[in-house]
Amino acid sequence: MTDSNIFPQLEIPNTLAAGPGPGNTDARVLARFASAGIADHMHETVLRGMVECKFMLRDLFGTKNIHTFGVAGTGWSGLDCMFSAVMPGDTVVAFSNGTFSGIDALTIRMKAATREELAKDSLNPTAASVTVIEIPHGQSVTGDMVEAALKEHKPKWAFMAHWETGSGRINDLQGFSDACVKHNALGLIDAVSSLGVEDFAIDDFKGVAGWASCPQKGVMCLPLTYAPVSFTDKYIEVLIASGSYSYVHHPIMEARHWGIVDGQDVEKGGYHRTHSGYAVAALHEALRITLQYGLSKRADDYIFHENALRKAIVSMGCNVTSNMTSLLVLNLPENMSGREMELVQACRAENFGIWPTLSSPVQVRIGILNQLTQSAITEIVNRFAIAMNRMGANLNIDNINDDLETYYNQAIAAQ
Ligand SMILES: *Cc1c(COP(=O)(O)O)cnc(C)c1O
């Protein structure tokens, strides 16, 4: 007998979460998570909490879709549920303009590949029925690109990321939806980065049949809980007709625990899997916070604070190539070019959690998820500027702070 594999208790430090996600989890969410009692997954309060979450998720998504609920796990869990209706041989057009839509396209190729295609290269299959349109890093998917590809290929399914977090680019959701309607394709959207950050209602996008998001970005629920998903009746009809190879991520079966049975809301869910009361309590609080704040106010605040950060970063000589309102993706000034990874690593070593891009080219990513205050933005700006100066940037930090304060004072004066 040896006890050499018993380690000291794990102490995770507190960091400034200033990356693309996970965002800074609200203290109220963590408090709900930690103070939930020990109740099983069929306890009536847990079931009531899930039903209430379902209704709040419909408000957050802006939808009347009955099949709106949370998939246990992370963003990829919700996306796997959404893609579960894609069957071998299905025709799909997928747009890829960065790391995440690239992984989505991989998921689609895995699901649409025939057995032979999958066996040939099972970790990275090519599927003859799937067309992946590659858009260069740093560019957005436009409505014209979607229109041209759907017109040519006439697929059953079309896929796009709403906000591509890898390159920080917003893609044209309206153009995507319009092209799907016109060419009778079922649209699927990765809304992992946009839900809870932009003010939009999914019911306005008639060409989109399936939506998937995540807990820890715009919804601010890092105690990994539930990935919000929503499906139109049309999606559900297609799913019933052709099936899915998943029990756990089957959109109709998973919906049952949330009190959605035979396309109707019922008072209480039935067993699908062992949900955690802690997770339900955390998600419930995160949704309450977001809805109390108000989605349009939240979206405005993201625009306002991203602009403050953007101005400061640009004044440091950096070149910002993103247009998301929760995230800046940037190149360092020319004389520091190529040292992006070094800068990010130095910041991360001090628990200032910014990120590099995960696929080439190497850029710096600084995010503001749930950092919607002057003091939070000021801290991010200062920590970044200090890190730049340590690498020889020679910035005048007093001037940067003066400009930042002027921006905020002007906004207060204008109110
Ligand atoms: C973060 C992200 C994902 C993956 O989400 P996880 O929670 O890490 O599973 C997928 N798509 C996009 C657009 C993302 O930003």
GROMACS .gro file of C-alpha atoms and ligand atoms in nm:
model
  430
    1MET     CA    1   0.000   0.000   0.000
    2THR     CA    2   0.119   0.347  -0.081
    3ASP     CA    3  -0.055   0.679  -0.038
    4SER     CA    4   0.167   0.854  -0.290
    5ASN     CA    5  -0.128   0.932  -0.517
    6ILE     CA    6  -0.317   1.138  -0.261
    7PHE     CA    7  -0.243   1.497  -0.349
    8PRO     CA    8  -0.295   1.813  -0.146
    9GLN     CA    9  -0.632   1.983  -0.194
   10LEU     CA   10  -0.656   2.161  -0.525
   11GLU     CA   11  -0.643   2.537  -0.482
   12ILE     CA   12  -0.735   2.710  -0.806
   13PRO     CA   13  -0.628   3.076  -0.816
   14ASN     CA   14  -0.855   3.362  -0.901
   15THR     CA   15  -0.770   3.507  -1.241
   16LEU     CA   16  -0.886   3.805  -1.440
   17ALA     CA   17  -1.082   3.623  -1.709
   18ALA     CA   18  -1.020   3.855  -2.003
   19GLY     CA   19  -1.030   3.612  -2.292
   20PRO     CA   20  -1.281   3.489  -2.551
   21GLY     CA   21  -1.448   3.271  -2.287
   22PRO     CA   22  -1.505   3.142  -2.033
   23GLY     CA   23  -1.619   3.475  -1.900
   24ASN     CA   24  -1.602   3.609  -1.551
   25THR     CA   25  -1.871   3.411  -1.368
   26ASP     CA   26  -2.102   3.628  -1.160
   27ALA     CA   27  -2.059   3.586  -0.783
   28ARG     CA   28  -2.435   3.533  -0.753
   29VAL     CA   29  -2.410   3.230  -0.982
   30LEU     CA   30  -2.128   3.077  -0.780
   31ALA     CA   31  -2.320   3.141  -0.458
   32ARG     CA   32  -2.627   2.957  -0.590
   33PHE     CA   33  -2.406   2.669  -0.705
   34ALA     CA   34  -2.236   2.635  -0.367
   35SER     CA   35  -2.547   2.677  -0.153
   36ALA     CA   36  -2.779   2.434  -0.333
   37GLY     CA   37  -2.897   2.154  -0.106
   38ILE     CA   38  -2.845   1.786  -0.175
   39ALA     CA   39  -3.150   1.692  -0.378
   40ASP     CA   40  -3.174   1.434  -0.652
   41HIS     CA   41  -3.255   1.494  -1.017
   42MET     CA   42  -3.624   1.409  -0.972
   43HIS     CA   43  -3.682   1.629  -0.668
   44GLU     CA   44  -3.973   1.859  -0.739
   45THR     CA   45  -3.775   2.179  -0.680
   46VAL     CA   46  -3.505   2.067  -0.922
   47LEU     CA   47  -3.769   1.978  -1.182
   48ARG     CA   48  -3.945   2.310  -1.125
   49GLY     CA   49  -3.610   2.490  -1.165
   50MET     CA   50  -3.554   2.315  -1.498
   51VAL     CA   51  -3.899   2.413  -1.623
   52GLU     CA   52  -3.836   2.773  -1.516
   53CYS     CA   53  -3.497   2.768  -1.692
   54LYS     CA   54  -3.674   2.647  -2.006
   55PHE     CA   55  -3.910   2.945  -1.999
   56MET     CA   56  -3.624   3.187  -1.929
   57LEU     CA   57  -3.423   3.034  -2.215
   58ARG     CA   58  -3.714   3.100  -2.453
   59ASP     CA   59  -3.705   3.467  -2.345
   60LEU     CA   60  -3.329   3.486  -2.384
   61PHE     CA   61  -3.340   3.329  -2.733
   62GLY     CA   62  -3.646   3.534  -2.831
   63THR     CA   63  -3.843   3.229  -2.941
   64LYS     CA   64  -4.168   3.042  -2.919
   65ASN     CA   65  -3.990   2.717  -3.014
   66ILE     CA   66  -4.122   2.447  -2.780
   67HIS     CA   67  -3.796   2.255  -2.814
   68THR     CA   68  -3.583   2.506  -2.624
   69PHE     CA   69  -3.381   2.369  -2.332
   70GLY     CA   70  -3.031   2.308  -2.199
   71VAL     CA   71  -2.795   2.025  -2.292
   72ALA     CA   72  -2.578   1.918  -1.999
   73GLY     CA   73  -2.216   2.011  -2.062
   74THR     CA   74  -2.031   2.272  -2.267
   75GLY     CA   75  -2.089   2.447  -2.596
   76TRP     CA   76  -1.979   2.139  -2.792
   77SER     CA   77  -2.243   1.933  -2.610
   78GLY     CA   78  -2.518   2.167  -2.733
   79LEU     CA   79  -2.366   2.168  -3.081
   80ASP     CA   80  -2.348   1.787  -3.084
   81CYS     CA   81  -2.717   1.779  -2.994
   82MET     CA   82  -2.794   2.024  -3.275
   83PHE     CA   83  -2.589   1.823  -3.529
   84SER     CA   84  -2.742   1.494  -3.414
   85ALA     CA   85  -3.005   1.517  -3.690
   86VAL     CA   86  -2.735   1.521  -3.958
   87MET     CA   87  -2.719   1.165  -4.092
   88PRO     CA   88  -2.467   0.979  -4.311
   89GLY     CA   89  -2.502   1.091  -4.670
   90ASP     CA   90  -2.693   1.411  -4.587
   91THR     CA   91  -2.595   1.704  -4.805
   92VAL     CA   92  -2.452   1.996  -4.609
   93VAL     CA   93  -2.285   2.327  -4.690
   94ALA     CA   94  -2.076   2.455  -4.397
   95PHE     CA   95  -1.895   2.788  -4.375
   96SER     CA   96  -1.567   2.797  -4.186
   97ASN     CA   97  -1.388   3.123  -4.098
   98GLY     CA   98  -1.191   3.030  -3.789
   99THR     CA   99  -1.112   2.773  -3.522
  100PHE     CA  100  -1.463   2.704  -3.399
  101SER     CA  101  -1.655   2.690  -3.725
  102GLY     CA  102  -1.366   2.470  -3.841
  103ILE     CA  103  -1.439   2.223  -3.559
  104ASP     CA  104  -1.811   2.249  -3.635
  105ALA     CA  105  -1.733   2.157  -3.994
  106LEU     CA  106  -1.531   1.858  -3.868
  107THR     CA  107  -1.831   1.749  -3.658
  108ILE     CA  108  -2.053   1.774  -3.964
  109ARG     CA  109  -1.810   1.571  -4.177
  110MET     CA  110  -1.799   1.302  -3.908
  111LYS     CA  111  -2.179   1.280  -3.894
  112ALA     CA  112  -2.249   1.303  -4.268
  113ALA     CA  113  -1.970   1.068  -4.377
  114THR     CA  114  -2.067   0.722  -4.497
  115ARG     CA  115  -1.920   0.426  -4.306
  116GLU     CA  116  -1.657   0.386  -4.577
  117GLU     CA  117  -1.566   0.754  -4.573
  118LEU     CA  118  -1.539   0.752  -4.193
  119ALA     CA  119  -1.327   0.437  -4.187
  120LYS     CA  120  -1.086   0.583  -4.440
  121ASP     CA  121  -0.978   0.868  -4.210
  122SER     CA  122  -1.191   0.845  -3.899
  123LEU     CA  123  -1.040   1.141  -3.711
  124ASN     CA  124  -1.066   1.377  -4.004
  125PRO     CA  125  -1.301   1.228  -4.261
  126THR     CA  126  -1.388   1.372  -4.597
  127ALA     CA  127  -1.756   1.335  -4.683
  128ALA     CA  128  -1.859   1.366  -5.046
  129SER     CA  129  -2.197   1.504  -4.940
  130VAL     CA  130  -2.043   1.790  -4.738
  131THR     CA  131  -1.909   2.109  -4.892
  132VAL     CA  132  -1.696   2.321  -4.660
  133ILE     CA  133  -1.651   2.679  -4.779
  134GLU     CA  134  -1.327   2.811  -4.625
  135ILE     CA  135  -1.318   3.185  -4.562
  136PRO     CA  136  -0.977   3.331  -4.469
  137HIS     CA  137  -0.907   3.405  -4.101
  138GLY     CA  138  -1.007   3.763  -4.017
  139GLN     CA  139  -1.291   3.783  -4.269
  140SER     CA  140  -1.665   3.747  -4.215
  141VAL     CA  141  -1.909   3.516  -4.393
  142THR     CA  142  -2.130   3.740  -4.606
  143GLY     CA  143  -2.486   3.686  -4.728
  144ASP     CA  144  -2.358   3.681  -5.087
  145MET     CA  145  -2.120   3.395  -5.009
  146VAL     CA  146  -2.403   3.194  -4.854
  147GLU     CA  147  -2.642   3.273  -5.138
  148ALA     CA  148  -2.390   3.165  -5.403
  149ALA     CA  149  -2.303   2.838  -5.227
  150LEU     CA  150  -2.662   2.735  -5.149
  151LYS     CA  151  -2.771   2.819  -5.502
  152GLU     CA  152  -2.499   2.595  -5.642
  153HIS     CA  153  -2.524   2.301  -5.401
  154LYS     CA  154  -2.891   2.303  -5.288
  155PRO     CA  155  -2.808   2.118  -4.962
  156LYS     CA  156  -3.046   1.973  -4.706
  157TRP     CA  157  -2.856   2.153  -4.427
  158ALA     CA  158  -2.653   2.474  -4.413
  159PHE     CA  159  -2.424   2.567  -4.125
  160MET     CA  160  -2.254   2.886  -4.006
  161ALA     CA  161  -2.117   3.024  -3.680
  162HIS     CA  162  -2.296   3.346  -3.588
  163TRP     CA  163  -1.989   3.494  -3.413
  164GLU     CA  164  -1.661   3.315  -3.493
  165THR     CA  165  -1.464   3.349  -3.170
  166GLY     CA  166  -1.139   3.221  -3.324
  167SER     CA  167  -1.100   3.530  -3.542
  168GLY     CA  168  -1.346   3.757  -3.359
  169ARG     CA  169  -1.570   3.800  -3.664
  170ILE     CA  170  -1.945   3.851  -3.685
  171ASN     CA  171  -2.102   3.663  -3.975
  172ASP     CA  172  -2.413   3.771  -4.166
  173LEU     CA  173  -2.700   3.594  -3.992
  174GLN     CA  174  -2.974   3.773  -4.188
  175GLY     CA  175  -2.809   3.690  -4.520
  176PHE     CA  176  -2.761   3.328  -4.409
  177SER     CA  177  -3.123   3.295  -4.302
  178ASP     CA  178  -3.256   3.456  -4.622
  179ALA     CA  179  -3.049   3.223  -4.840
  180CYS     CA  180  -3.172   2.920  -4.643
  181VAL     CA  181  -3.535   3.026  -4.697
  182LYS     CA  182  -3.475   3.090  -5.067
  183HIS     CA  183  -3.303   2.756  -5.131
  184ASN     CA  184  -3.507   2.550  -4.890
  185ALA     CA  185  -3.212   2.451  -4.669
  186LEU     CA  186  -3.239   2.383  -4.297
  187GLY     CA  187  -3.009   2.636  -4.133
  188LEU     CA  188  -2.800   2.543  -3.830
  189ILE     CA  189  -2.626   2.814  -3.627
  190ASP     CA  190  -2.344   2.802  -3.371
  191ALA     CA  191  -2.454   3.089  -3.145
  192VAL     CA  192  -2.206   3.001  -2.870
  193SER     CA  193  -2.046   3.347  -2.859
  194SER     CA  194  -2.340   3.571  -2.946
  195LEU     CA  195  -2.623   3.456  -2.716
  196GLY     CA  196  -2.651   3.697  -2.423
  197VAL     CA  197  -2.412   3.946  -2.587
  198GLU     CA  198  -2.603   4.065  -2.895
  199ASP     CA  199  -2.967   4.171  -2.888
  200PHE     CA  200  -3.138   3.941  -3.136
  201ALA     CA  201  -3.444   3.717  -3.141
  202ILE     CA  202  -3.400   3.384  -3.316
  203ASP     CA  203  -3.762   3.376  -3.434
  204ASP     CA  204  -3.676   3.664  -3.670
  205PHE     CA  205  -3.450   3.429  -3.869
  206LYS     CA  206  -3.693   3.200  -4.047
  207GLY     CA  207  -3.431   3.007  -4.239
  208VAL     CA  208  -3.263   2.875  -3.925
  209ALA     CA  209  -3.400   2.549  -3.784
  210GLY     CA  210  -3.147   2.475  -3.508
  211TRP     CA  211  -2.950   2.691  -3.265
  212ALA     CA  212  -2.686   2.596  -3.011
  213SER     CA  213  -2.503   2.808  -2.755
  214CYS     CA  214  -2.298   2.757  -2.436
  215PRO     CA  215  -2.318   2.833  -2.064
  216GLN     CA  216  -1.996   3.020  -2.005
  217LYS     CA  217  -1.976   3.308  -2.249
  218GLY     CA  218  -2.271   3.549  -2.278
  219VAL     CA  219  -2.469   3.353  -2.018
  220MET     CA  220  -2.191   3.370  -1.755
  221CYS     CA  221  -2.235   3.032  -1.596
  222LEU     CA  222  -1.892   2.873  -1.574
  223PRO     CA  223  -1.982   2.603  -1.321
  224LEU     CA  224  -2.034   2.412  -1.643
  225THR     CA  225  -2.400   2.356  -1.662
  226TYR     CA  226  -2.622   2.363  -1.967
  227ALA     CA  227  -2.568   2.459  -2.327
  228PRO     CA  228  -2.884   2.638  -2.447
  229VAL     CA  229  -3.038   2.494  -2.766
  230SER     CA  230  -3.353   2.568  -2.963
  231PHE     CA  231  -3.517   2.383  -3.251
  232THR     CA  232  -3.806   2.477  -3.478
  233ASP     CA  233  -4.099   2.241  -3.536
  234LYS     CA  234  -3.961   2.182  -3.887
  235TYR     CA  235  -3.630   2.057  -3.742
  236ILE     CA  236  -3.819   1.823  -3.510
  237GLU     CA  237  -4.028   1.686  -3.800
  238VAL     CA  238  -3.712   1.615  -4.001
  239LEU     CA  239  -3.555   1.453  -3.695
  240ILE     CA  240  -3.855   1.228  -3.641
  241ALA     CA  241  -3.853   1.129  -4.007
  242SER     CA  242  -3.484   1.041  -4.034
  243GLY     CA  243  -3.373   0.972  -3.676
  244SER     CA  244  -3.050   1.026  -3.487
  245TYR     CA  245  -2.775   0.796  -3.363
  246SER     CA  246  -2.778   0.945  -3.014
  247TYR     CA  247  -2.981   0.877  -2.704
  248VAL     CA  248  -2.819   1.129  -2.473
  249HIS     CA  249  -2.806   1.418  -2.723
  250HIS     CA  250  -3.130   1.333  -2.901
  251PRO     CA  251  -3.315   1.666  -2.909
  252ILE     CA  252  -3.657   1.511  -2.846
  253MET     CA  253  -3.543   1.269  -2.575
  254GLU     CA  254  -3.323   1.522  -2.395
  255ALA     CA  255  -3.613   1.773  -2.396
  256ARG     CA  256  -3.827   1.540  -2.183
  257HIS     CA  257  -3.644   1.613  -1.860
  258TRP     CA  258  -3.723   1.982  -1.920
  259GLY     CA  259  -4.093   1.911  -1.936
  260ILE     CA  260  -4.130   1.893  -2.316
  261VAL     CA  261  -4.317   1.579  -2.423
  262ASP     CA  262  -4.478   1.505  -2.761
  263GLY     CA  263  -4.422   1.864  -2.870
  264GLN     CA  264  -4.604   2.008  -2.566
  265ASP     CA  265  -4.502   2.169  -2.241
  266VAL     CA  266  -4.592   1.945  -1.947
  267GLU     CA  267  -4.580   2.043  -1.583
  268LYS     CA  268  -4.290   1.818  -1.482
  269GLY     CA  269  -4.003   1.656  -1.662
  270GLY     CA  270  -3.935   1.282  -1.682
  271TYR     CA  271  -3.600   1.108  -1.639
  272HIS     CA  272  -3.346   1.143  -1.916
  273ARG     CA  273  -3.023   1.155  -1.715
  274THR     CA  274  -2.905   1.245  -1.365
  275HIS     CA  275  -2.909   1.622  -1.368
  276SER     CA  276  -2.739   1.810  -1.086
  277GLY     CA  277  -2.937   2.040  -0.859
  278TYR     CA  278  -2.621   2.250  -0.820
  279ALA     CA  279  -2.599   2.301  -1.194
  280VAL     CA  280  -2.970   2.378  -1.227
  281ALA     CA  281  -2.948   2.637  -0.947
  282ALA     CA  282  -2.646   2.802  -1.112
  283LEU     CA  283  -2.801   2.822  -1.458
  284HIS     CA  284  -3.129   2.946  -1.310
  285GLU     CA  285  -2.947   3.235  -1.140
  286ALA     CA  286  -2.740   3.318  -1.450
  287LEU     CA  287  -3.058   3.342  -1.657
  288ARG     CA  288  -3.228   3.556  -1.392
  289ILE     CA  289  -2.932   3.796  -1.394
  290THR     CA  290  -2.925   3.826  -1.772
  291LEU     CA  291  -3.299   3.882  -1.804
  292GLN     CA  292  -3.307   4.130  -1.514
  293TYR     CA  293  -3.023   4.325  -1.675
  294GLY     CA  294  -3.214   4.319  -2.005
  295LEU     CA  295  -3.069   4.188  -2.330
  296SER     CA  296  -3.082   4.520  -2.515
  297LYS     CA  297  -2.912   4.705  -2.227
  298ARG     CA  298  -2.652   4.432  -2.209
  299ALA     CA  299  -2.586   4.448  -2.582
  300ASP     CA  300  -2.549   4.828  -2.562
  301ASP     CA  301  -2.309   4.797  -2.270
  302TYR     CA  302  -2.093   4.550  -2.462
  303ILE     CA  303  -2.075   4.793  -2.756
  304PHE     CA  304  -1.986   5.082  -2.525
  305HIS     CA  305  -1.715   4.906  -2.325
  306GLU     CA  306  -1.565   4.724  -2.624
  307ASN     CA  307  -1.526   5.063  -2.785
  308ALA     CA  308  -1.342   5.196  -2.479
  309LEU     CA  309  -1.104   4.900  -2.483
  310ARG     CA  310  -1.061   4.919  -2.862
  311LYS     CA  311  -0.964   5.289  -2.851
  312ALA     CA  312  -0.707   5.221  -2.579
  313ILE     CA  313  -0.557   4.921  -2.761
  314VAL     CA  314  -0.540   5.107  -3.092
  315SER     CA  315  -0.369   5.400  -2.918
  316MET     CA  316  -0.100   5.152  -2.809
  317GLY     CA  317  -0.026   5.092  -3.178
  318CYS     CA  318  -0.203   4.756  -3.208
  319ASN     CA  319  -0.405   4.663  -3.514
  320VAL     CA  320  -0.752   4.525  -3.425
  321THR     CA  321  -0.896   4.287  -3.687
  322SER     CA  322  -1.216   4.171  -3.507
  323ASN     CA  323  -1.565   4.320  -3.499
  324MET     CA  324  -1.728   4.125  -3.215
  325THR     CA  325  -1.843   4.338  -2.919
  326SER     CA  326  -1.719   4.099  -2.649
  327LEU     CA  327  -1.372   4.034  -2.789
  328LEU     CA  328  -1.077   4.210  -2.951
  329VAL     CA  329  -0.847   4.013  -3.180
  330LEU     CA  330  -0.533   4.208  -3.260
  331ASN     CA  331  -0.180   4.221  -3.394
  332LEU     CA  332   0.093   4.386  -3.190
  333PRO     CA  333   0.264   4.702  -3.326
  334GLU     CA  334   0.501   4.629  -3.613
  335ASN     CA  335   0.818   4.654  -3.402
  336MET     CA  336   0.681   4.381  -3.170
  337SER     CA  337   0.531   4.165  -3.444
  338GLY     CA  338   0.587   3.792  -3.394
  339ARG     CA  339   0.601   3.826  -3.013
  340GLU     CA  340   0.226   3.775  -2.961
  341MET     CA  341   0.261   3.435  -2.795
  342GLU     CA  342   0.538   3.561  -2.567
  343LEU     CA  343   0.318   3.851  -2.452
  344VAL     CA  344   0.014   3.628  -2.392
  345GLN     CA  345   0.222   3.379  -2.194
  346ALA     CA  346   0.369   3.655  -1.978
  347CYS     CA  347   0.019   3.787  -1.900
  348ARG     CA  348  -0.122   3.442  -1.829
  349ALA     CA  349   0.169   3.365  -1.593
  350GLU     CA  350   0.039   3.654  -1.379
  351ASN     CA  351  -0.322   3.533  -1.387
  352PHE     CA  352  -0.421   3.795  -1.641
  353GLY     CA  353  -0.613   3.552  -1.861
  354ILE     CA  354  -0.590   3.681  -2.218
  355TRP     CA  355  -0.551   3.436  -2.506
  356PRO     CA  356  -0.371   3.375  -2.832
  357THR     CA  357  -0.561   3.258  -3.138
  358LEU     CA  358  -0.582   2.877  -3.147
  359SER     CA  359  -0.515   2.844  -3.517
  360SER     CA  360  -0.279   3.047  -3.734
  361PRO     CA  361  -0.204   3.335  -3.771
  362VAL     CA  362  -0.098   3.399  -3.409
  363GLN     CA  363  -0.288   3.699  -3.274
  364VAL     CA  364  -0.378   3.825  -2.927
  365ARG     CA  365  -0.737   3.792  -2.801
  366ILE     CA  366  -0.868   4.012  -2.517
  367GLY     CA  367  -1.227   3.965  -2.405
  368ILE     CA  368  -1.467   4.153  -2.180
  369LEU     CA  369  -1.733   3.892  -2.098
  370ASN     CA  370  -1.918   4.016  -1.791
  371GLN     CA  371  -1.657   4.293  -1.743
  372LEU     CA  372  -1.901   4.574  -1.816
  373THR     CA  373  -1.770   4.847  -1.585
  374GLN     CA  374  -1.523   5.131  -1.619
  375SER     CA  375  -1.304   4.985  -1.346
  376ALA     CA  376  -1.291   4.639  -1.508
  377ILE     CA  377  -1.197   4.784  -1.848
  378THR     CA  378  -0.940   5.013  -1.685
  379GLU     CA  379  -0.777   4.717  -1.513
  380ILE     CA  380  -0.759   4.522  -1.838
  381VAL     CA  381  -0.608   4.821  -2.022
  382ASN     CA  382  -0.349   4.881  -1.751
  383ARG     CA  383  -0.242   4.522  -1.718
  384PHE     CA  384  -0.205   4.493  -2.092
  385ALA     CA  385  -0.010   4.820  -2.120
  386ILE     CA  386   0.225   4.720  -1.838
  387ALA     CA  387   0.290   4.386  -2.008
  388MET     CA  388   0.361   4.566  -2.337
  389ASN     CA  389   0.606   4.800  -2.163
  390ARG     CA  390   0.791   4.509  -2.007
  391MET     CA  391   0.852   4.393  -2.361
  392GLY     CA  392   0.988   4.734  -2.454
  393ALA     CA  393   0.682   4.910  -2.599
  394ASN     CA  394   0.756   5.232  -2.415
  395LEU     CA  395   0.390   5.340  -2.380
  396ASN     CA  396   0.288   5.643  -2.177
  397ILE     CA  397   0.038   5.479  -1.944
  398ASP     CA  398  -0.073   5.807  -1.785
  399ASN     CA  399  -0.186   5.936  -2.125
  400ILE     CA  400  -0.371   5.612  -2.197
  401ASN     CA  401  -0.552   5.638  -1.863
  402ASP     CA  402  -0.638   6.004  -1.926
  403ASP     CA  403  -0.795   5.919  -2.262
  404LEU     CA  404  -0.988   5.630  -2.109
  405GLU     CA  405  -1.123   5.853  -1.835
  406THR     CA  406  -1.223   6.116  -2.089
  407TYR     CA  407  -1.418   5.854  -2.285
  408TYR     CA  408  -1.612   5.749  -1.977
  409ASN     CA  409  -1.664   6.105  -1.850
  410GLN     CA  410  -1.801   6.215  -2.185
  411ALA     CA  411  -2.046   5.927  -2.183
  412ILE     CA  412  -2.162   6.013  -1.832
  413ALA     CA  413  -2.198   6.383  -1.930
  414ALA     CA  414  -2.402   6.286  -2.236
  415GLN     CA  415  -2.658   6.097  -2.031
  416LIG     C1  416  -1.633   2.860  -2.726
  416LIG     C2  417  -1.693   2.818  -2.854
  416LIG     C3  418  -1.726   2.684  -2.882
  416LIG     C4  419  -1.693   2.572  -2.784
  416LIG     O1  420  -1.760   2.585  -2.662
  416LIG     P1  421  -1.714   2.493  -2.536
  416LIG     O2  422  -1.797   2.549  -2.425
  416LIG     O3  423  -1.568   2.511  -2.520
  416LIG     O4  424  -1.752   2.354  -2.565
  416LIG     C5  425  -1.787   2.655  -3.001
  416LIG     N1  426  -1.816   2.751  -3.091
  416LIG     C6  427  -1.786   2.882  -3.069
  416LIG     C7  428  -1.822   2.984  -3.172
  416LIG     C8  429  -1.724   2.918  -2.950
  416LIG     O5  430  -1.695   3.047  -2.929
   0.00000   0.00000   0.00000
